[in-house]
Backbone as CSV, one residue per row, in Angstrom:
resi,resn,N_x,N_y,N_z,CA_x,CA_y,CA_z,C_x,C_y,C_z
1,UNK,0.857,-1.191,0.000,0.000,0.000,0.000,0.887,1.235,0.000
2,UNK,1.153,1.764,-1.364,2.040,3.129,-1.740,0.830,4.119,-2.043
3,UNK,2.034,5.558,-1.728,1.085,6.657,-2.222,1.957,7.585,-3.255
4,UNK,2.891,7.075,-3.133,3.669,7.930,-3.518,3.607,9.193,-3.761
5,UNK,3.722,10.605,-5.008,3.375,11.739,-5.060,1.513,12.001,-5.181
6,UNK,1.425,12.752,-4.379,-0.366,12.930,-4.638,-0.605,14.351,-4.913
7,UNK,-1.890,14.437,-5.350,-1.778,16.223,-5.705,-2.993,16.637,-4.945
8,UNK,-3.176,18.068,-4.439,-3.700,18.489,-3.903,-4.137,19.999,-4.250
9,UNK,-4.990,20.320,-3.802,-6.151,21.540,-4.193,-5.167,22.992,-3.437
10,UNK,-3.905,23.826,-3.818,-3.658,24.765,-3.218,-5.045,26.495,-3.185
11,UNK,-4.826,26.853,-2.349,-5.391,27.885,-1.916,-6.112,28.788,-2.951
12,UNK,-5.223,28.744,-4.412,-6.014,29.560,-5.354,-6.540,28.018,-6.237
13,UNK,-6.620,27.225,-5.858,-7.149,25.747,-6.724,-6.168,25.567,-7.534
14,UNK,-4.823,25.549,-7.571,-3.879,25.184,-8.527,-2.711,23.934,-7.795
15,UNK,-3.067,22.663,-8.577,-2.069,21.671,-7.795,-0.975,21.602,-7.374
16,UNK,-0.387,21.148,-6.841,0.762,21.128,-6.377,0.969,19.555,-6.077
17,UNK,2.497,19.632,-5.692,2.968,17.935,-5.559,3.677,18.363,-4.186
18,UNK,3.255,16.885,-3.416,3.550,16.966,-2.123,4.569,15.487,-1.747
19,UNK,5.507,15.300,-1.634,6.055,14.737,-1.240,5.900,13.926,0.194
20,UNK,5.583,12.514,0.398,5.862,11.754,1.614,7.033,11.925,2.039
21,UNK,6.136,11.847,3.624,7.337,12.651,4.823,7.621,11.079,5.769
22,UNK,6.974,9.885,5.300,7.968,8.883,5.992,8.189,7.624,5.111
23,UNK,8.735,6.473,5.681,9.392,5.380,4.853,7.683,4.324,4.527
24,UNK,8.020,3.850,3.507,7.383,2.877,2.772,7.628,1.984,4.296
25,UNK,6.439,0.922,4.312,6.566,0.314,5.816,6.815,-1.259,4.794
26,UNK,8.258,-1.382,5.536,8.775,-2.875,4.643,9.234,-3.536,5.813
27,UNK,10.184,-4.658,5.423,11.077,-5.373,6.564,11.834,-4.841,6.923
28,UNK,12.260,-3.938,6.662,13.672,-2.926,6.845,12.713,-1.785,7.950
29,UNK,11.847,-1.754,7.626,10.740,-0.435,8.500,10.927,-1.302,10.114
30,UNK,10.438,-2.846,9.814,10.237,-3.204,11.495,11.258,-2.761,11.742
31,UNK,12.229,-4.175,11.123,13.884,-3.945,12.189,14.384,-2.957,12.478
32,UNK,14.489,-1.956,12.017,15.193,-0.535,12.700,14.022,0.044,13.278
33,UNK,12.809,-0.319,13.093,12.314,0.261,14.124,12.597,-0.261,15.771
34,UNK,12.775,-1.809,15.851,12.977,-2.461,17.113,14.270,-1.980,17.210
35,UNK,15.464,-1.930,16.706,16.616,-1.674,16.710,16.859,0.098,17.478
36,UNK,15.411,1.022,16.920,15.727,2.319,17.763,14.788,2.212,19.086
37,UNK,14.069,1.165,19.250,13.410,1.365,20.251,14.474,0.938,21.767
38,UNK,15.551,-0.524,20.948,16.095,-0.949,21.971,17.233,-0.290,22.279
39,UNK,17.906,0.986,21.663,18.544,1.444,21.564,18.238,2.804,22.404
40,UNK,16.864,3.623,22.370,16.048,4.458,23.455,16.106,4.160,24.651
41,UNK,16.015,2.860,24.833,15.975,2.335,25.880,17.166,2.526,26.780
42,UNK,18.172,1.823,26.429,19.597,1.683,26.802,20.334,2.774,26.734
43,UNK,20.031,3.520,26.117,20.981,5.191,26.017,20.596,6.168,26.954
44,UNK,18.825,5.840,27.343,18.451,6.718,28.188,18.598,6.297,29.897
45,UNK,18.684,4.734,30.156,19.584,4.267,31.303,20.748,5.183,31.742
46,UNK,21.759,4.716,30.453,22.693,5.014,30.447,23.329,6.383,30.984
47,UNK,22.816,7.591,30.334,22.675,8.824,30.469,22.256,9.358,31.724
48,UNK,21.148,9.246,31.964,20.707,9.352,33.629,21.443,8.587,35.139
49,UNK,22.006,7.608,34.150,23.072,6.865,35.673,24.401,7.441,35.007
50,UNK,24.743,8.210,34.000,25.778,8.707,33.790,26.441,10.464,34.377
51,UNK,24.854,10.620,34.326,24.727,12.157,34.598,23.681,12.607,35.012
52,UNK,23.667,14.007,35.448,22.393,14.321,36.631,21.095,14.705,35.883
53,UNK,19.877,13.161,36.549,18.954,13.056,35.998,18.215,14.302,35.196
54,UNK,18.084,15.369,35.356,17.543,16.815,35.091,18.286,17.595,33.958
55,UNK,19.681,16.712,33.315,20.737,17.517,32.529,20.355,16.464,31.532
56,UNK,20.255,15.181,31.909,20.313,14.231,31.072,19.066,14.283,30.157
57,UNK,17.697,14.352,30.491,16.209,14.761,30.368,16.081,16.286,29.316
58,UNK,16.921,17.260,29.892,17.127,18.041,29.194,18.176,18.184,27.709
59,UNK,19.401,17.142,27.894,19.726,16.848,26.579,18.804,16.282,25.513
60,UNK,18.251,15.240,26.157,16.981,14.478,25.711,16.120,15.211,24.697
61,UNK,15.777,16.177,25.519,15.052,17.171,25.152,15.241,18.263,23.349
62,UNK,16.401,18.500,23.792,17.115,19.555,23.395,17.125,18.459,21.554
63,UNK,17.523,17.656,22.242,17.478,16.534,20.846,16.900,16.386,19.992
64,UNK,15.759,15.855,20.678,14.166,15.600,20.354,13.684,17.240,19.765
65,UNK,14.111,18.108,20.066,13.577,19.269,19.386,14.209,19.837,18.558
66,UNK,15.892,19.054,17.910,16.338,19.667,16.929,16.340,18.695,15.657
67,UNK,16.180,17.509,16.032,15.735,16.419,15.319,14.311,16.493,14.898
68,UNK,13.685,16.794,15.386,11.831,17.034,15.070,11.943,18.224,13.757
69,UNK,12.748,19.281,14.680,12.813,20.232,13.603,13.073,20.469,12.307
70,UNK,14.106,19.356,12.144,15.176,18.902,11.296,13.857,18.116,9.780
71,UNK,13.000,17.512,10.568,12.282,16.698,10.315,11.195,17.317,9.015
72,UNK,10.627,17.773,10.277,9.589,19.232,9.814,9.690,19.793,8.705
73,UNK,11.316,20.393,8.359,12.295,21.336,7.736,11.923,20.705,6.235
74,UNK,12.581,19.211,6.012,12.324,18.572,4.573,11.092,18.524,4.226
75,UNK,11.345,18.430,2.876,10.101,18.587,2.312,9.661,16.694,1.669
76,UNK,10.827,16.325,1.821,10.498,14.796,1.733,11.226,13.897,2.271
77,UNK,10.950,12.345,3.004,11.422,11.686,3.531,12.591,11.565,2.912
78,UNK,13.701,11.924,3.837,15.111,11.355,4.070,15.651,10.238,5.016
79,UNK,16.182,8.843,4.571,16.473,8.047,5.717,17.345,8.236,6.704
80,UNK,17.999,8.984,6.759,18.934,9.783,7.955,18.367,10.356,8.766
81,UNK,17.467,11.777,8.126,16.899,12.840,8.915,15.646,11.761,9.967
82,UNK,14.982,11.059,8.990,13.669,10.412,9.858,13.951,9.589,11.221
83,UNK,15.175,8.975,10.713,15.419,7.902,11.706,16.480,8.499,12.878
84,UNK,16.761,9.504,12.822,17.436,10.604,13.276,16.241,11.020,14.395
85,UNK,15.170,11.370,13.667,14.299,11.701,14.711,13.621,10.793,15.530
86,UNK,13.324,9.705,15.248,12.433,8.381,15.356,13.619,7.948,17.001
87,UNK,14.873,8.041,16.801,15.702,7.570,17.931,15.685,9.004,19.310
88,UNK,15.789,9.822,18.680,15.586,10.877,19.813,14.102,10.331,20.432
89,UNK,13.424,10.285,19.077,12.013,10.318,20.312,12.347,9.144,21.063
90,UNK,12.461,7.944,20.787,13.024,6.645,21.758,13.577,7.297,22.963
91,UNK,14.537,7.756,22.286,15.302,8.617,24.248,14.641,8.905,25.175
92,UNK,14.117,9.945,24.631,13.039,11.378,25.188,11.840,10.747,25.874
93,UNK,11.185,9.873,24.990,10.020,8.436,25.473,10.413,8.032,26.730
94,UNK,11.442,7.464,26.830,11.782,6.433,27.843,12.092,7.621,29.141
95,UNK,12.668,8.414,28.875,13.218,9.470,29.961,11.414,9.969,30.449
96,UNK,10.988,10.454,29.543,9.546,10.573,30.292,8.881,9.310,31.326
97,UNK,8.592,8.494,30.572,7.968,7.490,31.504,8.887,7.206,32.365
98,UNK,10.172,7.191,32.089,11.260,6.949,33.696,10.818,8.192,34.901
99,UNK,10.462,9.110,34.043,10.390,10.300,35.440,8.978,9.911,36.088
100,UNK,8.136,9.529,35.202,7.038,9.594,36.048,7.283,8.599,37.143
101,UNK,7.591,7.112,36.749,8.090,6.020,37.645,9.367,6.582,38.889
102,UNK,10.114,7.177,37.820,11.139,6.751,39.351,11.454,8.655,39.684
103,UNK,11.493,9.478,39.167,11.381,11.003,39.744,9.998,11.187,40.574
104,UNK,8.651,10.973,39.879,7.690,10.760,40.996,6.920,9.768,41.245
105,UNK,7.273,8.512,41.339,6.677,7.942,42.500,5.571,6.912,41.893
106,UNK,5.088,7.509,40.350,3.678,7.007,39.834,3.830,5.313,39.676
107,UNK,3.271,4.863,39.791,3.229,2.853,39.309,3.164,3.030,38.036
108,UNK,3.946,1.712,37.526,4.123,1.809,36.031,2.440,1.395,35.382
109,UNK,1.944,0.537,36.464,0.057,0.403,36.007,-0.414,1.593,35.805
110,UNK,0.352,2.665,36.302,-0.961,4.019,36.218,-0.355,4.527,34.946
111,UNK,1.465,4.802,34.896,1.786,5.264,33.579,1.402,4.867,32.432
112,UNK,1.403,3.506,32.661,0.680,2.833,31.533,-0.652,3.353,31.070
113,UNK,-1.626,3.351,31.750,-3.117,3.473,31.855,-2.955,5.328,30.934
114,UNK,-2.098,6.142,31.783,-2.227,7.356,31.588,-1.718,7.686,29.706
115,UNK,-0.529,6.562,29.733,-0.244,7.113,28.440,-1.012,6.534,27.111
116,UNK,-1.679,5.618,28.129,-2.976,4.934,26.808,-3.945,5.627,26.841
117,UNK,-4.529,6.410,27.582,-5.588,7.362,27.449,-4.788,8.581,26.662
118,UNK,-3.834,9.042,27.340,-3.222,9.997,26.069,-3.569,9.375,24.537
119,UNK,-3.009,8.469,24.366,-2.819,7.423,23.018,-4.152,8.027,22.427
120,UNK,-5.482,7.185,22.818,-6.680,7.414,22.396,-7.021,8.741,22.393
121,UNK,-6.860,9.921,22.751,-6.903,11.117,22.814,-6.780,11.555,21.668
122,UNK,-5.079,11.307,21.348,-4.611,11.726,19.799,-5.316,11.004,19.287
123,UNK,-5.168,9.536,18.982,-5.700,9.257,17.462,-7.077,9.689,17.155
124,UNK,-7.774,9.769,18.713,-9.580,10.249,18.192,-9.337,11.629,17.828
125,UNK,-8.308,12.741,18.131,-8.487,13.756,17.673,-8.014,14.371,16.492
126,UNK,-7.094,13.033,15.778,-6.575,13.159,14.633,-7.379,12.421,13.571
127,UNK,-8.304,11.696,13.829,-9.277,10.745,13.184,-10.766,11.940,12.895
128,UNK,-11.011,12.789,14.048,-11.767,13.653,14.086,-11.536,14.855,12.501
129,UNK,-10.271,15.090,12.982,-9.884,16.426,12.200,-8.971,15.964,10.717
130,UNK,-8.801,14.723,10.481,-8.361,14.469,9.190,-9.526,13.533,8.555
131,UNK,-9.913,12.660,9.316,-10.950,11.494,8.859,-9.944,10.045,8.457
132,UNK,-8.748,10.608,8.558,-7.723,9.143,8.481,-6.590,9.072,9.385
133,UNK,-6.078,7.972,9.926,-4.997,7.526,10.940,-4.000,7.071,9.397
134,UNK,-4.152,7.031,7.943,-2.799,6.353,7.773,-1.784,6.836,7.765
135,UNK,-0.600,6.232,7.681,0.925,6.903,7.410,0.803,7.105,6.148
136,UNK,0.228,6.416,5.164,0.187,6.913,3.480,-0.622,8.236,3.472
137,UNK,-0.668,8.913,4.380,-1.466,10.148,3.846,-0.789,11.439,4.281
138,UNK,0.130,11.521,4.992,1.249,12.548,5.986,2.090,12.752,4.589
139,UNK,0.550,13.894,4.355,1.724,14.813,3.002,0.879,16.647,3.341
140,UNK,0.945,16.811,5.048,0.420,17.584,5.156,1.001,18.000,6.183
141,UNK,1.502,19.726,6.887,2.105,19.918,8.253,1.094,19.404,9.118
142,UNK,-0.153,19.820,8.967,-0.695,19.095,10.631,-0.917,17.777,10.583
143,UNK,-0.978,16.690,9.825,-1.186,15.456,9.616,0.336,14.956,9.805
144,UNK,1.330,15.981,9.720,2.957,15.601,9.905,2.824,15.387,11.884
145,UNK,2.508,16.412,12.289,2.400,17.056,13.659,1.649,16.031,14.653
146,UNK,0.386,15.666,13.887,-0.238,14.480,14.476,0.230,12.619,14.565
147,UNK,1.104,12.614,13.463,2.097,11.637,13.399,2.589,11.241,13.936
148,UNK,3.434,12.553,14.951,4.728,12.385,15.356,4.410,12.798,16.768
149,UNK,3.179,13.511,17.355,2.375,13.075,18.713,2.179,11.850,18.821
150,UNK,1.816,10.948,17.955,1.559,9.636,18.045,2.635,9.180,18.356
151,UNK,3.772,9.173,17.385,5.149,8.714,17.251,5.323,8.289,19.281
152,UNK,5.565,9.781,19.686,6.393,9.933,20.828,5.709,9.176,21.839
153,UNK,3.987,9.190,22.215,3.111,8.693,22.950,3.762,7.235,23.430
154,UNK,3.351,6.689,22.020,3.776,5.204,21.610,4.687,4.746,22.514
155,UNK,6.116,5.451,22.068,7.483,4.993,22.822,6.854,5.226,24.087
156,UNK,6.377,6.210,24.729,6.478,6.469,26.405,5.859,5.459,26.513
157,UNK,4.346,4.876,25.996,3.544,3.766,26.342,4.068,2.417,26.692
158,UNK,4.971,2.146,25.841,5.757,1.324,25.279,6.334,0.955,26.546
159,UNK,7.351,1.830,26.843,8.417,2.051,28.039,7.528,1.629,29.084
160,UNK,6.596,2.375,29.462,6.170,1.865,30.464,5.363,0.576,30.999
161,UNK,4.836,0.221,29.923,4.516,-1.311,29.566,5.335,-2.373,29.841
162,UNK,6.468,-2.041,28.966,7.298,-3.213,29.269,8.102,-2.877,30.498
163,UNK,8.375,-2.122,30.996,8.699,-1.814,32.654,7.339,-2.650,33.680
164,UNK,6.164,-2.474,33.053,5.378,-3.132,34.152,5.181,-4.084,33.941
165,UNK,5.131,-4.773,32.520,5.154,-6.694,32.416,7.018,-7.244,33.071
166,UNK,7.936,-6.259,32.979,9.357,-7.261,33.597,9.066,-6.849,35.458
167,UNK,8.742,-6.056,35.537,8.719,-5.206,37.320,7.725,-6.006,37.712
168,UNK,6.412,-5.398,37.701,5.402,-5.187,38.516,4.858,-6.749,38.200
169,UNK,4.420,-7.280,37.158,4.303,-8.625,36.982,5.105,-9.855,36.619
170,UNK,6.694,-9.239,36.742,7.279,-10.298,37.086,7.949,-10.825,35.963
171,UNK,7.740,-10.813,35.125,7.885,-11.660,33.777,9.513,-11.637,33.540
172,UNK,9.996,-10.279,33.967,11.497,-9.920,33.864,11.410,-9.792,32.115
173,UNK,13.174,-9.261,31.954,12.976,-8.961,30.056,13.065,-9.642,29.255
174,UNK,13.746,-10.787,29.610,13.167,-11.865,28.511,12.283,-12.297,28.533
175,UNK,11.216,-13.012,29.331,9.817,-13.344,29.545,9.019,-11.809,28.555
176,UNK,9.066,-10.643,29.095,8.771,-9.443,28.289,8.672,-9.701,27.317
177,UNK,10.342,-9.779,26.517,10.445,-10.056,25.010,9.751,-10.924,24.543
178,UNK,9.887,-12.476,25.093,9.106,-12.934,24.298,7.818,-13.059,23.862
179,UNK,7.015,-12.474,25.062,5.685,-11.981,24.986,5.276,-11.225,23.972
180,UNK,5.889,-10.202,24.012,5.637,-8.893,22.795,6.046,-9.440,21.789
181,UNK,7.178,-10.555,21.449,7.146,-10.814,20.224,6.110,-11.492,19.844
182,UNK,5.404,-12.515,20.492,3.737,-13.071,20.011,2.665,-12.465,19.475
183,UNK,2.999,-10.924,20.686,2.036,-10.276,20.302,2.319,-9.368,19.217
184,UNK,3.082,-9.244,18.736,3.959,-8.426,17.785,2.952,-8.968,16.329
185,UNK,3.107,-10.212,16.241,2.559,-11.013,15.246,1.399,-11.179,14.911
186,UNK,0.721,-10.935,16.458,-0.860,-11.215,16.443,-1.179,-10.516,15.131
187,UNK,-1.309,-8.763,15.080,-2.021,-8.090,13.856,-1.211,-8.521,12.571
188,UNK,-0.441,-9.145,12.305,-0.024,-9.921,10.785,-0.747,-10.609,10.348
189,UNK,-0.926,-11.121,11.159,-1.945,-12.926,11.387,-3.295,-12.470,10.857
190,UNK,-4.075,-11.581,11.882,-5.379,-11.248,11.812,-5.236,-9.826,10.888
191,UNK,-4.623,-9.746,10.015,-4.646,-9.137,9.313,-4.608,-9.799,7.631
192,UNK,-3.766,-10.383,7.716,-3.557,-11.532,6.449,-5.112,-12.444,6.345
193,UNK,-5.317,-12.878,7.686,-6.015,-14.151,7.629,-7.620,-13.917,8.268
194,UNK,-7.781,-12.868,8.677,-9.024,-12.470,9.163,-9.350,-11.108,9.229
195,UNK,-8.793,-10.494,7.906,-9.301,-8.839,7.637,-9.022,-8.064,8.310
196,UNK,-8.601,-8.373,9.225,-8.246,-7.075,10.404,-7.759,-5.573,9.235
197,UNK,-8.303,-4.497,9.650,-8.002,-3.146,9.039,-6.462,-3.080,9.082
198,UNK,-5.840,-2.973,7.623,-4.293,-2.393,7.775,-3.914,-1.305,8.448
199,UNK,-4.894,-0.250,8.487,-4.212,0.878,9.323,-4.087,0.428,10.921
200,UNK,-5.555,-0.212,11.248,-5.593,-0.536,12.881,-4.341,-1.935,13.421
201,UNK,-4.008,-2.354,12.262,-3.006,-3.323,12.526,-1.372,-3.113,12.754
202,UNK,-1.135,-2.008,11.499,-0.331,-1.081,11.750,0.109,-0.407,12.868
203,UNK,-0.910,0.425,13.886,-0.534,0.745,14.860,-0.734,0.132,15.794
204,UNK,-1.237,-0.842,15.777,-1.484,-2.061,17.227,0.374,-2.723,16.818
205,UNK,0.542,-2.913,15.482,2.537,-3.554,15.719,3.352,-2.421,15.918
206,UNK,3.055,-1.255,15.954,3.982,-0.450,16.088,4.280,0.192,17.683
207,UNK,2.596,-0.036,18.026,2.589,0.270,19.798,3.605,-0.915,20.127
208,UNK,3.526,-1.974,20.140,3.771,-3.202,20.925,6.239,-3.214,20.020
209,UNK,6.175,-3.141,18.932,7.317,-2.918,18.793,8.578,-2.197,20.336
210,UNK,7.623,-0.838,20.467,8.539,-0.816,21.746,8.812,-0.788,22.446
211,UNK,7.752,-1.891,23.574,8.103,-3.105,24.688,9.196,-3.729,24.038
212,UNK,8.858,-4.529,22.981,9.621,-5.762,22.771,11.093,-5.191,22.442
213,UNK,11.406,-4.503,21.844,13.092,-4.080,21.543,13.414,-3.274,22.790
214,UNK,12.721,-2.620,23.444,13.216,-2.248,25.028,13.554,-3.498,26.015
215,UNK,12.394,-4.381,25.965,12.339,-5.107,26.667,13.937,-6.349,26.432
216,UNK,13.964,-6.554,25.504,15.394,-7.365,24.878,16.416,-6.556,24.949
217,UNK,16.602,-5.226,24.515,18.061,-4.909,24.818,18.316,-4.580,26.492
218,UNK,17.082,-4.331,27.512,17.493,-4.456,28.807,17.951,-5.609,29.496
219,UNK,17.540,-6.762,28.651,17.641,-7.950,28.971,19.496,-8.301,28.895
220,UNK,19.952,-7.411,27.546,21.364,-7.754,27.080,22.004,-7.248,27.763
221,UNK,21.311,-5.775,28.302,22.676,-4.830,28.863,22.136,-4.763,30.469
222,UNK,21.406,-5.355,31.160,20.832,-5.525,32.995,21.861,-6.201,33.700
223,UNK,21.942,-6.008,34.730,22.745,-6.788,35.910,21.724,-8.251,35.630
224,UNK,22.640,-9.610,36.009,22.111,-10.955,36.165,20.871,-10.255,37.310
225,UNK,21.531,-9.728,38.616,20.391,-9.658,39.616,19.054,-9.168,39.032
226,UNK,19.497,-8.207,37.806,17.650,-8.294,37.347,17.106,-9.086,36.195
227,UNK,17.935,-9.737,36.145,17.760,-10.671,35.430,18.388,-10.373,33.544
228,UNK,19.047,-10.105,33.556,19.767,-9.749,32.401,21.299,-10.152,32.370
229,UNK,22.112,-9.774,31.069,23.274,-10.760,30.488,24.135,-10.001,31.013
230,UNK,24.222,-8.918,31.229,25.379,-8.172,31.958,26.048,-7.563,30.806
231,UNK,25.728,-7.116,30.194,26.699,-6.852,28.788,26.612,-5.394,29.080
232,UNK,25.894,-4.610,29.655,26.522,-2.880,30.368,25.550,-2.058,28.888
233,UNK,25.108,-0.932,29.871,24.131,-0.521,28.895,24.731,0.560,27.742
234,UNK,26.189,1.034,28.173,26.822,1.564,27.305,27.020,0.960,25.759
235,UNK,27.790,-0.311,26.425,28.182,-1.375,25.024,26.968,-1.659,24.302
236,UNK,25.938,-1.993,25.001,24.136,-2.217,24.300,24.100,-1.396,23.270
237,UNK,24.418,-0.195,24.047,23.579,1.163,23.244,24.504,1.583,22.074
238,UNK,25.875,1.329,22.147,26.807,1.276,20.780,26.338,0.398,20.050
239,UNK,26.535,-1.084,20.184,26.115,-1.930,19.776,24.479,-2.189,18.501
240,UNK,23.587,-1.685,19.170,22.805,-1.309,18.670,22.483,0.326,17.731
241,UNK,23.498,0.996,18.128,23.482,2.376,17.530,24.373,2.089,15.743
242,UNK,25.329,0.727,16.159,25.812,0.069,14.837,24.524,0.052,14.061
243,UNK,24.201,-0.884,14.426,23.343,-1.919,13.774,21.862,-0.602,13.155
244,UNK,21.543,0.109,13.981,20.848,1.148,13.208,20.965,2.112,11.933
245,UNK,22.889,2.529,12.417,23.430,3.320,11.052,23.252,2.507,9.692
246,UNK,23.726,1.074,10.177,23.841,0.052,9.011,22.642,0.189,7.925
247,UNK,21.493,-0.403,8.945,20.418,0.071,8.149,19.908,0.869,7.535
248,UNK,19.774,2.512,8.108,19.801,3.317,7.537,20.781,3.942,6.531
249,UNK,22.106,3.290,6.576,23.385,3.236,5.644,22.712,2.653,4.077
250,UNK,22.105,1.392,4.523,21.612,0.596,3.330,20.491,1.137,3.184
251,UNK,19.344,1.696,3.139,17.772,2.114,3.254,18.264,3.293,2.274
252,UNK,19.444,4.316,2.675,19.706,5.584,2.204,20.123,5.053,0.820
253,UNK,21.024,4.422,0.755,21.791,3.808,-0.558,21.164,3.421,-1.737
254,UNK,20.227,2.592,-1.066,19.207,1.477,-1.748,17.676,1.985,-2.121
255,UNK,17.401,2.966,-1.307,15.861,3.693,-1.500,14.596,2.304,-1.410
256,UNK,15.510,1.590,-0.742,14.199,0.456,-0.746,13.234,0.523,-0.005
257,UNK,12.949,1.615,0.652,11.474,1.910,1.407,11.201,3.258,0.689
258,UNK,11.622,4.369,0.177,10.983,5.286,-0.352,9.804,4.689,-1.317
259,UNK,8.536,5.230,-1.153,7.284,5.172,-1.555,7.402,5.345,-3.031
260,UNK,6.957,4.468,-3.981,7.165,4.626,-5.756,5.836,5.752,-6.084
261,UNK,6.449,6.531,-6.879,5.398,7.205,-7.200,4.174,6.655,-8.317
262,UNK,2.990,7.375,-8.281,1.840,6.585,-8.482,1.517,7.802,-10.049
263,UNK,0.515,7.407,-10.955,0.481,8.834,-11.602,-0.359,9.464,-10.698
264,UNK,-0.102,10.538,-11.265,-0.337,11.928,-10.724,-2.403,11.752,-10.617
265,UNK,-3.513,12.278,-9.614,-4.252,12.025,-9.807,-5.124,13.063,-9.008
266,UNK,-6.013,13.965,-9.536,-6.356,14.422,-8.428,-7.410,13.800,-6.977
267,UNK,-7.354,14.396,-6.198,-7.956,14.117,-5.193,-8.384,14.933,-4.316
268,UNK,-9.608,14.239,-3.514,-10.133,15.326,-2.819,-9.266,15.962,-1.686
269,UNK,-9.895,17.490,-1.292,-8.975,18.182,-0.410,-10.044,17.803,1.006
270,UNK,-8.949,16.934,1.523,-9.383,16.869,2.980,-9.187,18.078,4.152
271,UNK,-10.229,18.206,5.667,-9.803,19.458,5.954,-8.906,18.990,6.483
């Protein structure tokens, strides 16, 4: 499901061509997506036991808002710039739901709960005011804007999820991982084999993506006592920061997720 260039109704009714602002969703889309989630994960450990929680949050920050910007700025998906931003938000994600848990106090059941009502918030208010949730249609600034609210939600959800299936219920991060990877699959399945809606399937694997790559690289880089390999969350977070460039090394090279263009066709102007 491509959209490639679409045309649209400008202000005096004269078309214009709008360029897609993210990647064609392929095999290359999951894996670096799990690859920046487990990589959010482990960098933002890292950072906060490296340096003072409030400096670290604020680099975070500072990131996440020059990378967004960066984002914003093009006028069409670049595999550098996107995935550039896609890992800040991972950071920034995880540093949020860490503050709520361990700066104040909240249970990861409530963060959870809170950032899934956020969740439903956006998409009903982006479903309201566009009439569509897909990624094939973010050839628009506020449909960019609503994207990438989603984007960030997700990760915090994410984070805190899989913090409360290894913590609070026990499962620890491999039990985690392998969970989310089942469930990872579920919307393939019931999507292939029992209609499930591509868009609603789409973001049911993309929520659950980052438990499962959080949940596995804490597993690689945790003390045994919490049940992890000991491999140190520094080396994790290199480790995996490889394995991301790579991809996006090859994605940039190869253009094998940029969206093929379609002919040109008009279409209606959504508000």
């Amino acid at each position: 499901m491509t959209t490639g260039e679409l045309q649209r109704s400008g202000p005096a009714g004269r078309a214009q061509q709008v360029m897609s602002k993210v990647p064609e969703v392929t095999v290359y889309f999951w894996i670096t997506k799990v690859l920046t989630t487990g990589m959010g994960e482990t960098a933002s450990d890292f950072l906060t036991h490296r340096l003072d929680p409030v400096i670290a949050v604020g680099l975070g920050g500072v990131g996440l808002v020059v990378s967004l910007a960066l984002q914003l700025a093009v006028r069409r998906y670049v595999a550098w710039i996107y995935w550039l931003a896609v890992v800040m938000v991972s950071v920034f994600g995880t540093m949020a739901a860490d503050v709520l848990h361990v700066g104040m106090g909240i249970p990861y059941l409530v963060s959870t709960a809170v950032f899934l009502v956020a969740l439903v918030v956006i998409f009903a208010t982006w479903y309201a005011t566009e009439r569509t949730l897909s990624i094939h249609s973010i050839h628009t600034r506020r449909r960019e804007l609503f994207y990438w609210a989603t984007v960030l939600t997700t990760f915090a959800l994410g984070t805190a999820a899989g913090d409360m299936t290894a913590s609070t219920m026990g499962l620890g991060y491999l039990g985690s991982g392998i969970m989310f990877a089942v469930i990872f699959a579920v919307p393939a399945v019931a999507h292939r084999w029992f209609g499930l809606n591509a868009i609603v399937a789409f973001w049911f694997a993309y929520i659950v993506t980052r438990p499962l790559g959080a949940s596995l690289a804490d597993w690689m880089a945790a003390p045994p006592t919490r049940g992890g390999l000991d491999w140190g969350f520094g080396p994790v977070t290199i480790g995996w920061t490889v394995a991301i460039i790579g991809f996006v090394g090859y994605l940039s090279a190869t253009r094998a997720d940029v969206e093929q263009a379609e002919p040109s066709r008009p279409v209606t102007r959504q508000a």
